[in-house]
Amino acid sequence: MAQAQNSISKIPVGILGATGMVGQQYISLLNDHPWFEVRFAAASPRSAGKKYSEAVAGRWQLTKTYAPHVGGIMVEDANDVSRAAEAFKKGECSFVFSALEMSKDETKALEEKYAAAGIPVISNASAHRWTPDVPVLIAEVNPGHTDIIPMQKKARGWDRGFIAVKPNCSIQSYMKPVHALAQAGYPAQRIVVVTMQAVSGAGYPGVPSLDVIDNVVPYIGSGEEEKSENEPLKIFGSIENGVFKNAEFPKIAAHCNRVPVTDGHSACITLEFADKKPSLDEIKAIWAAYKGLPQEADLPMAPRQPIIYREEENRPQPRKDRDTDKAMAVTVGRLRPSNVFDIRFFALSHNTVRGAAGGGILNAELLKYKGYLG
């Protein structure tokens, strides 16, 4: 499927919040994308009216730069939905990735305005994660949740526009390993998770250096622990009467910590199974065999191996494993019995790629593959 897409013209896309940390990651990852090309950029009023190269001068945080044509794009005011609608009508922007850095209420209202104007919104923001008819997508785990989009559009009177979001970055490292076990007939009943989250997850300038160097901060604002405990239940849930019904299990208790790591969120997982319990070797085999629709469809951003197990006692490590397979794979290790629950293991994913912009791009590829974008 992906190879067939390469032969057609690229789809023009826009970035909302294009000058921020996640917006920059979208710009960078889309440099050579075979399906999508950035043609529209919007940000805060202070960046509006400048070329993108001028708006990010002295603020570009990534080692890989933006494509030359992106530097010449005139940045629009993200609040001016009429300008995006004009670009949409002219064929300059078929949909937008939202990396808005505003309050939750402001983000929620603005994304709805874009959707009402006929522009699909693929969001990185948390504002709509608990909206009952908005899918929270991890492409390998719940691709069927895209089925709610026609219901969402009908209920809201939207023609072409809709909203789909990705979940919190801190749950990305363990959702696929847990899902793989559930698919194989071993659903989790209870989970205790302790996350060690990179400073890039706080954006830029983020956590002051004097707060995080030689330190661990055992609290992350914006409801990080609540997101970690509740969002998986929507992702594992089902569609009923045009809205999502959350799953009852697994029950999750989360402790979220900020640590002095640039990129890569890690998690210590202790898990109790609902009923029968697989052997450790069986668990490793389940993870090794795990594939989802993105792998079956050969979507461009999809990792070939979604879950990679490392046998070394001291792996995975953020610096050594976060960039595995386009920084889109989850790396796990240290699988062993638990004296309290059934098993425990360590997991790692790249928070600004798999957990943010890369995950958003993969969601857009999934939506394109299923006929919702184009």
Short mmCIF file of C-alpha atoms in Angstrom, two decimals:
data_model
loop_
_atom_site.label_atom_id
_atom_site.label_comp_id
_atom_site.label_asym_id
_atom_site.label_seq_id
_atom_site.Cartn_x
_atom_site.Cartn_y
_atom_site.Cartn_z
CA MET A 1 0.00 0.00 0.00
CA ALA A 2 2.76 2.44 0.95
CA GLN A 3 4.61 1.78 -2.29
CA ALA A 4 1.49 2.57 -4.32
CA GLN A 5 1.15 5.91 -2.52
CA ASN A 6 4.66 6.94 -3.61
CA SER A 7 3.54 7.25 -7.22
CA ILE A 8 0.95 9.97 -6.57
CA SER A 9 1.42 13.64 -5.74
CA LYS A 10 2.18 14.37 -2.11
CA ILE A 11 -0.65 15.60 0.07
CA PRO A 12 -0.12 19.20 1.30
CA VAL A 13 -0.38 19.45 5.09
CA GLY A 14 -0.25 22.17 7.71
CA ILE A 15 1.26 22.40 11.18
CA LEU A 16 -0.46 24.33 13.97
CA GLY A 17 2.07 25.37 16.60
CA ALA A 18 4.78 24.96 13.96
CA THR A 19 7.51 26.88 15.82
CA GLY A 20 7.26 24.95 19.12
CA MET A 21 9.19 21.85 20.16
CA VAL A 22 6.67 19.31 18.84
CA GLY A 23 5.90 21.47 15.80
CA GLN A 24 9.60 21.47 14.92
CA GLN A 25 9.65 17.68 15.24
CA TYR A 26 6.72 17.43 12.80
CA ILE A 27 8.54 19.71 10.35
CA SER A 28 11.74 17.65 10.62
CA LEU A 29 10.10 14.23 10.33
CA LEU A 30 8.06 15.30 7.30
CA ASN A 31 11.16 16.49 5.38
CA ASP A 32 11.29 13.42 3.13
CA HIS A 33 7.91 11.84 3.78
CA PRO A 34 6.65 9.90 0.74
CA TRP A 35 2.98 10.87 1.23
CA PHE A 36 2.85 14.26 2.96
CA GLU A 37 4.54 17.62 2.41
CA VAL A 38 4.39 20.70 4.68
CA ARG A 39 2.87 23.65 2.83
CA PHE A 40 1.16 25.59 5.62
CA ALA A 41 2.49 26.71 9.00
CA ALA A 42 0.70 28.55 11.79
CA ALA A 43 1.80 29.63 15.24
CA SER A 44 1.27 32.37 17.81
CA PRO A 45 0.64 35.99 16.78
CA ARG A 46 4.26 36.89 17.60
CA SER A 47 5.48 34.53 14.85
CA ALA A 48 2.74 35.34 12.34
CA GLY A 49 3.82 37.37 9.32
CA LYS A 50 7.39 36.04 9.40
CA LYS A 51 9.01 33.47 7.16
CA TYR A 52 9.39 30.18 9.00
CA SER A 53 13.19 30.53 8.91
CA GLU A 54 12.84 33.90 10.66
CA ALA A 55 10.30 32.65 13.19
CA VAL A 56 12.57 29.81 14.41
CA ALA A 57 15.88 31.71 14.15
CA GLY A 58 17.77 30.97 17.37
CA ARG A 59 14.96 28.65 18.49
CA TRP A 60 15.48 25.57 16.32
CA GLN A 61 16.19 22.72 18.75
CA LEU A 62 16.79 19.69 16.52
CA THR A 63 19.96 18.39 14.88
CA LYS A 64 18.13 17.80 11.57
CA THR A 65 17.03 21.03 9.94
CA TYR A 66 13.87 21.82 7.99
CA ALA A 67 13.49 21.46 4.22
CA PRO A 68 14.50 24.57 2.23
CA HIS A 69 10.96 25.25 1.00
CA VAL A 70 9.64 25.23 4.58
CA GLY A 71 12.00 28.04 5.53
CA GLY A 72 10.25 30.26 3.00
CA ILE A 73 6.69 29.51 4.17
CA MET A 74 4.99 32.58 5.67
CA VAL A 75 3.80 31.73 9.17
CA GLU A 76 0.11 32.42 9.77
CA ASP A 77 -1.70 33.22 13.02
CA ALA A 78 -3.06 29.87 14.26
CA ASN A 79 -6.12 31.67 15.60
CA ASP A 80 -7.06 32.83 12.08
CA VAL A 81 -9.01 29.78 10.94
CA SER A 82 -10.25 31.66 7.86
CA ARG A 83 -6.71 31.76 6.47
CA ALA A 84 -6.37 27.98 6.89
CA ALA A 85 -9.78 27.49 5.28
CA GLU A 86 -8.63 29.60 2.34
CA ALA A 87 -5.49 27.46 2.01
CA PHE A 88 -7.68 24.35 2.19
CA LYS A 89 -9.90 25.59 -0.65
CA LYS A 90 -6.86 26.39 -2.78
CA GLY A 91 -5.44 22.90 -2.25
CA GLU A 92 -2.52 24.20 -0.19
CA CYS A 93 -3.50 22.31 2.96
CA SER A 94 -5.55 19.09 3.06
CA PHE A 95 -5.37 18.62 6.84
CA VAL A 96 -3.43 19.89 9.84
CA PHE A 97 -1.28 18.41 12.55
CA SER A 98 -2.02 20.22 15.80
CA ALA A 99 0.93 20.88 18.12
CA LEU A 100 -0.75 23.85 19.78
CA GLU A 101 0.71 25.11 23.06
CA MET A 102 -2.30 26.86 24.56
CA SER A 103 -4.62 26.21 27.48
CA LYS A 104 -6.76 23.09 27.20
CA ASP A 105 -9.97 25.07 26.71
CA GLU A 106 -8.39 27.31 24.06
CA THR A 107 -6.93 24.33 22.21
CA LYS A 108 -10.20 22.42 22.33
CA ALA A 109 -12.20 25.33 20.94
CA LEU A 110 -9.67 26.15 18.21
CA GLU A 111 -9.35 22.56 16.99
CA GLU A 112 -13.14 22.38 16.76
CA LYS A 113 -13.16 25.56 14.66
CA TYR A 114 -10.70 24.01 12.21
CA ALA A 115 -12.79 20.84 11.96
CA ALA A 116 -15.99 22.88 11.51
CA ALA A 117 -14.25 24.75 8.67
CA GLY A 118 -13.80 21.40 6.89
CA ILE A 119 -10.18 20.78 7.88
CA PRO A 120 -9.31 17.41 9.50
CA VAL A 121 -7.23 17.82 12.67
CA ILE A 122 -4.66 15.20 13.73
CA SER A 123 -3.79 16.41 17.20
CA ASN A 124 -0.89 15.94 19.56
CA ALA A 125 -2.62 18.01 22.24
CA SER A 126 -4.47 16.58 25.23
CA ALA A 127 -7.55 18.82 24.94
CA HIS A 128 -9.78 16.30 23.14
CA ARG A 129 -8.51 13.03 24.62
CA TRP A 130 -11.58 12.73 26.83
CA THR A 131 -14.09 14.04 24.30
CA PRO A 132 -16.53 11.09 24.03
CA ASP A 133 -16.57 10.89 20.20
CA VAL A 134 -12.88 11.65 19.49
CA PRO A 135 -10.57 8.64 18.94
CA VAL A 136 -7.31 8.42 20.91
CA LEU A 137 -5.16 6.40 18.54
CA ILE A 138 -2.13 4.18 18.89
CA ALA A 139 -2.05 2.84 15.35
CA GLU A 140 -1.06 -0.73 16.24
CA VAL A 141 -3.40 -1.01 19.23
CA ASN A 142 -6.80 0.44 18.28
CA PRO A 143 -6.99 1.22 14.53
CA GLY A 144 -10.67 0.26 14.60
CA HIS A 145 -11.42 3.35 16.70
CA THR A 146 -11.26 5.37 13.48
CA ASP A 147 -14.73 3.95 12.82
CA ILE A 148 -16.18 6.64 15.07
CA ILE A 149 -15.17 9.45 12.69
CA PRO A 150 -18.31 9.28 10.49
CA MET A 151 -20.43 9.33 13.66
CA GLN A 152 -18.45 12.29 15.01
CA LYS A 153 -18.92 14.23 11.78
CA LYS A 154 -22.64 13.47 11.59
CA ALA A 155 -23.32 14.38 15.23
CA ARG A 156 -21.50 17.70 14.88
CA GLY A 157 -22.67 18.60 11.38
CA TRP A 158 -19.13 18.59 10.01
CA ASP A 159 -18.68 17.86 6.32
CA ARG A 160 -15.02 17.02 5.74
CA GLY A 161 -13.47 18.03 9.04
CA PHE A 162 -12.95 15.77 12.06
CA ILE A 163 -10.63 15.43 15.06
CA ALA A 164 -8.40 12.49 15.98
CA VAL A 165 -5.73 12.58 18.68
CA LYS A 166 -2.78 10.61 19.98
CA PRO A 167 -2.42 9.73 23.66
CA ASN A 168 -0.04 10.94 26.33
CA CYS A 169 3.62 10.33 25.50
CA SER A 170 4.36 8.55 28.80
CA ILE A 171 2.03 5.60 28.08
CA GLN A 172 3.56 4.80 24.68
CA SER A 173 6.36 2.66 26.12
CA TYR A 174 4.10 0.04 27.69
CA MET A 175 0.77 0.10 25.82
CA LYS A 176 1.95 -2.12 22.96
CA PRO A 177 3.60 -4.74 25.21
CA VAL A 178 0.42 -4.90 27.32
CA HIS A 179 -1.79 -5.01 24.22
CA ALA A 180 0.28 -7.80 22.66
CA LEU A 181 -0.24 -9.95 25.76
CA ALA A 182 -3.99 -9.22 25.82
CA GLN A 183 -4.29 -10.15 22.13
CA ALA A 184 -2.60 -13.45 22.88
CA GLY A 185 -5.16 -14.23 25.57
CA TYR A 186 -3.37 -12.81 28.61
CA PRO A 187 -5.10 -9.53 29.54
CA ALA A 188 -3.72 -7.53 32.44
CA GLN A 189 -5.82 -7.05 35.55
CA ARG A 190 -3.66 -4.56 37.46
CA ILE A 191 -0.54 -2.56 36.61
CA VAL A 192 1.80 -0.42 38.67
CA VAL A 193 3.92 1.85 36.49
CA VAL A 194 6.76 4.18 37.44
CA THR A 195 7.79 6.48 34.61
CA MET A 196 11.09 8.34 34.22
CA GLN A 197 10.33 11.07 31.72
CA ALA A 198 12.79 13.09 29.66
CA VAL A 199 13.05 16.86 29.94
CA SER A 200 12.07 17.32 26.28
CA GLY A 201 8.58 16.23 27.31
CA ALA A 202 8.21 19.61 29.01
CA GLY A 203 8.84 21.50 25.77
CA TYR A 204 11.26 24.39 25.42
CA PRO A 205 12.65 25.99 27.55
CA GLY A 206 10.99 23.37 29.74
CA VAL A 207 12.46 22.38 33.10
CA PRO A 208 15.09 24.83 34.46
CA SER A 209 18.52 23.20 34.47
CA LEU A 210 19.06 23.87 38.16
CA ASP A 211 15.87 21.93 38.90
CA VAL A 212 16.72 18.78 36.96
CA ILE A 213 20.53 18.43 36.78
CA ASP A 214 21.72 16.05 39.51
CA ASN A 215 18.09 15.57 40.46
CA VAL A 216 14.84 13.67 39.99
CA VAL A 217 11.57 15.61 40.20
CA PRO A 218 8.83 13.25 41.50
CA TYR A 219 5.96 15.28 40.09
CA ILE A 220 4.89 16.34 36.59
CA GLY A 221 2.04 18.82 36.26
CA SER A 222 -0.90 18.86 33.84
CA GLY A 223 -2.34 15.67 35.29
CA GLU A 224 0.40 13.36 34.02
CA GLU A 225 -0.38 10.55 36.43
CA GLU A 226 -4.13 10.79 35.82
CA LYS A 227 -3.51 10.63 32.05
CA SER A 228 -1.33 7.55 32.53
CA GLU A 229 -4.00 5.82 34.61
CA ASN A 230 -7.07 6.72 32.52
CA GLU A 231 -6.16 7.11 28.84
CA PRO A 232 -5.35 3.39 28.38
CA LEU A 233 -8.92 2.56 29.37
CA LYS A 234 -10.30 4.65 26.49
CA ILE A 235 -7.76 3.15 24.08
CA PHE A 236 -8.75 -0.38 25.16
CA GLY A 237 -12.44 0.58 25.14
CA SER A 238 -15.19 0.19 22.55
CA ILE A 239 -17.58 2.31 20.49
CA GLU A 240 -21.18 2.25 21.70
CA ASN A 241 -23.95 4.51 20.36
CA GLY A 242 -21.51 6.93 18.75
CA VAL A 243 -19.26 7.45 21.79
CA PHE A 244 -16.49 5.53 23.51
CA LYS A 245 -17.13 3.25 26.46
CA ASN A 246 -14.00 2.80 28.54
CA ALA A 247 -12.62 -0.62 29.38
CA GLU A 248 -12.84 -1.62 33.04
CA PHE A 249 -9.35 -3.15 33.13
CA PRO A 250 -6.46 -2.94 33.62
CA LYS A 251 -6.47 -0.88 36.78
CA ILE A 252 -3.34 1.27 36.67
CA ALA A 253 -1.44 3.06 39.44
CA ALA A 254 1.14 5.50 38.07
CA HIS A 255 4.08 7.42 39.53
CA CYS A 256 5.52 9.94 37.03
CA ASN A 257 9.00 11.45 37.49
CA ARG A 258 11.06 13.98 35.52
CA VAL A 259 14.69 12.85 35.10
CA PRO A 260 17.81 14.47 33.56
CA VAL A 261 17.52 12.73 30.17
CA THR A 262 17.16 14.68 26.93
CA ASP A 263 14.86 12.30 25.02
CA GLY A 264 13.26 8.97 25.83
CA HIS A 265 10.57 8.12 28.39
CA SER A 266 11.21 4.97 30.42
CA ALA A 267 8.82 2.94 32.54
CA CYS A 268 9.13 0.23 35.20
CA ILE A 269 6.07 -1.99 34.84
CA THR A 270 4.73 -4.49 37.37
CA LEU A 271 1.76 -6.43 35.98
CA GLU A 272 -0.83 -8.89 37.27
CA PHE A 273 -2.74 -11.00 34.75
CA ALA A 274 -6.51 -11.33 34.88
CA ASP A 275 -6.59 -15.13 34.77
CA LYS A 276 -4.02 -17.48 33.26
CA LYS A 277 -0.36 -16.52 33.24
CA PRO A 278 2.13 -17.09 30.39
CA SER A 279 5.71 -18.17 30.92
CA LEU A 280 8.51 -15.63 30.47
CA ASP A 281 9.64 -17.33 27.26
CA GLU A 282 6.08 -17.23 25.93
CA ILE A 283 5.86 -13.51 26.69
CA LYS A 284 9.07 -12.84 24.76
CA ALA A 285 7.74 -14.86 21.82
CA ILE A 286 4.45 -12.91 21.88
CA TRP A 287 6.30 -9.60 21.83
CA ALA A 288 8.60 -10.75 19.02
CA ALA A 289 5.65 -11.83 16.86
CA TYR A 290 3.54 -8.74 17.54
CA LYS A 291 2.43 -6.81 14.46
CA GLY A 292 -0.41 -4.40 13.81
CA LEU A 293 -2.20 -2.86 10.86
CA PRO A 294 0.63 -0.31 10.30
CA GLN A 295 3.10 -3.16 9.73
CA GLU A 296 0.66 -5.16 7.60
CA ALA A 297 -0.04 -2.07 5.45
CA ASP A 298 3.66 -1.09 5.36
CA LEU A 299 2.88 2.47 6.45
CA PRO A 300 5.94 4.72 5.98
CA MET A 301 6.36 5.78 9.62
CA ALA A 302 5.62 2.35 11.09
CA PRO A 303 8.47 0.47 12.75
CA ARG A 304 9.10 -2.92 11.19
CA GLN A 305 9.31 -4.49 14.65
CA PRO A 306 6.96 -2.62 17.03
CA ILE A 307 8.36 -4.29 20.17
CA ILE A 308 12.05 -5.11 20.50
CA TYR A 309 13.29 -7.17 23.44
CA ARG A 310 16.87 -6.73 24.73
CA GLU A 311 18.36 -9.60 26.69
CA GLU A 312 21.15 -7.56 28.29
CA GLU A 313 20.73 -6.93 32.01
CA ASN A 314 21.26 -3.17 31.62
CA ARG A 315 19.06 -2.45 28.59
CA PRO A 316 17.13 -0.63 27.29
CA GLN A 317 18.76 2.73 27.91
CA PRO A 318 17.52 6.07 26.50
CA ARG A 319 20.81 7.09 24.92
CA LYS A 320 21.37 3.70 23.28
CA ASP A 321 17.85 2.59 22.35
CA ARG A 322 15.52 5.57 21.89
CA ASP A 323 16.26 5.98 18.15
CA THR A 324 15.65 2.32 17.21
CA ASP A 325 13.74 1.88 13.94
CA LYS A 326 13.09 5.57 13.13
CA ALA A 327 12.65 6.16 16.89
CA MET A 328 9.23 4.51 16.51
CA ALA A 329 9.86 1.12 18.15
CA VAL A 330 9.28 0.30 21.80
CA THR A 331 12.27 -1.39 23.43
CA VAL A 332 11.69 -3.63 26.45
CA GLY A 333 13.95 -5.60 28.73
CA ARG A 334 14.52 -7.02 32.23
CA LEU A 335 11.46 -9.27 32.08
CA ARG A 336 11.31 -11.26 35.31
CA PRO A 337 8.84 -12.60 37.89
CA SER A 338 7.33 -10.26 40.47
CA ASN A 339 7.03 -11.10 44.16
CA VAL A 340 3.88 -8.96 44.40
CA PHE A 341 2.11 -9.32 41.03
CA ASP A 342 3.01 -11.71 38.19
CA ILE A 343 5.74 -10.10 36.06
CA ARG A 344 7.83 -6.94 35.83
CA PHE A 345 9.76 -5.39 32.97
CA PHE A 346 11.39 -2.18 31.79
CA ALA A 347 10.24 -0.29 28.67
CA LEU A 348 11.44 2.69 26.65
CA SER A 349 10.10 4.84 23.81
CA HIS A 350 11.16 8.12 22.20
CA ASN A 351 8.81 10.71 23.65
CA THR A 352 8.97 13.44 20.98
CA VAL A 353 8.93 10.99 18.03
CA ARG A 354 6.87 7.88 18.89
CA GLY A 355 5.16 9.73 21.73
CA ALA A 356 4.46 12.94 19.83
CA ALA A 357 5.09 13.98 16.22
CA GLY A 358 6.01 10.55 14.83
CA GLY A 359 2.95 9.01 16.45
CA GLY A 360 0.82 11.78 14.96
CA ILE A 361 2.23 11.18 11.50
CA LEU A 362 1.62 7.43 11.81
CA ASN A 363 -1.98 8.19 12.82
CA ALA A 364 -2.36 10.35 9.70
CA GLU A 365 -0.96 7.52 7.57
CA LEU A 366 -3.49 5.16 9.17
CA LEU A 367 -6.32 7.60 8.47
CA LYS A 368 -5.14 8.03 4.89
CA TYR A 369 -4.90 4.26 4.43
CA LYS A 370 -8.47 3.86 5.73
CA GLY A 371 -9.82 6.55 3.38
CA TYR A 372 -10.35 9.47 5.77
CA LEU A 373 -7.68 11.78 4.32
CA GLY A 374 -6.76 12.80 0.80
#
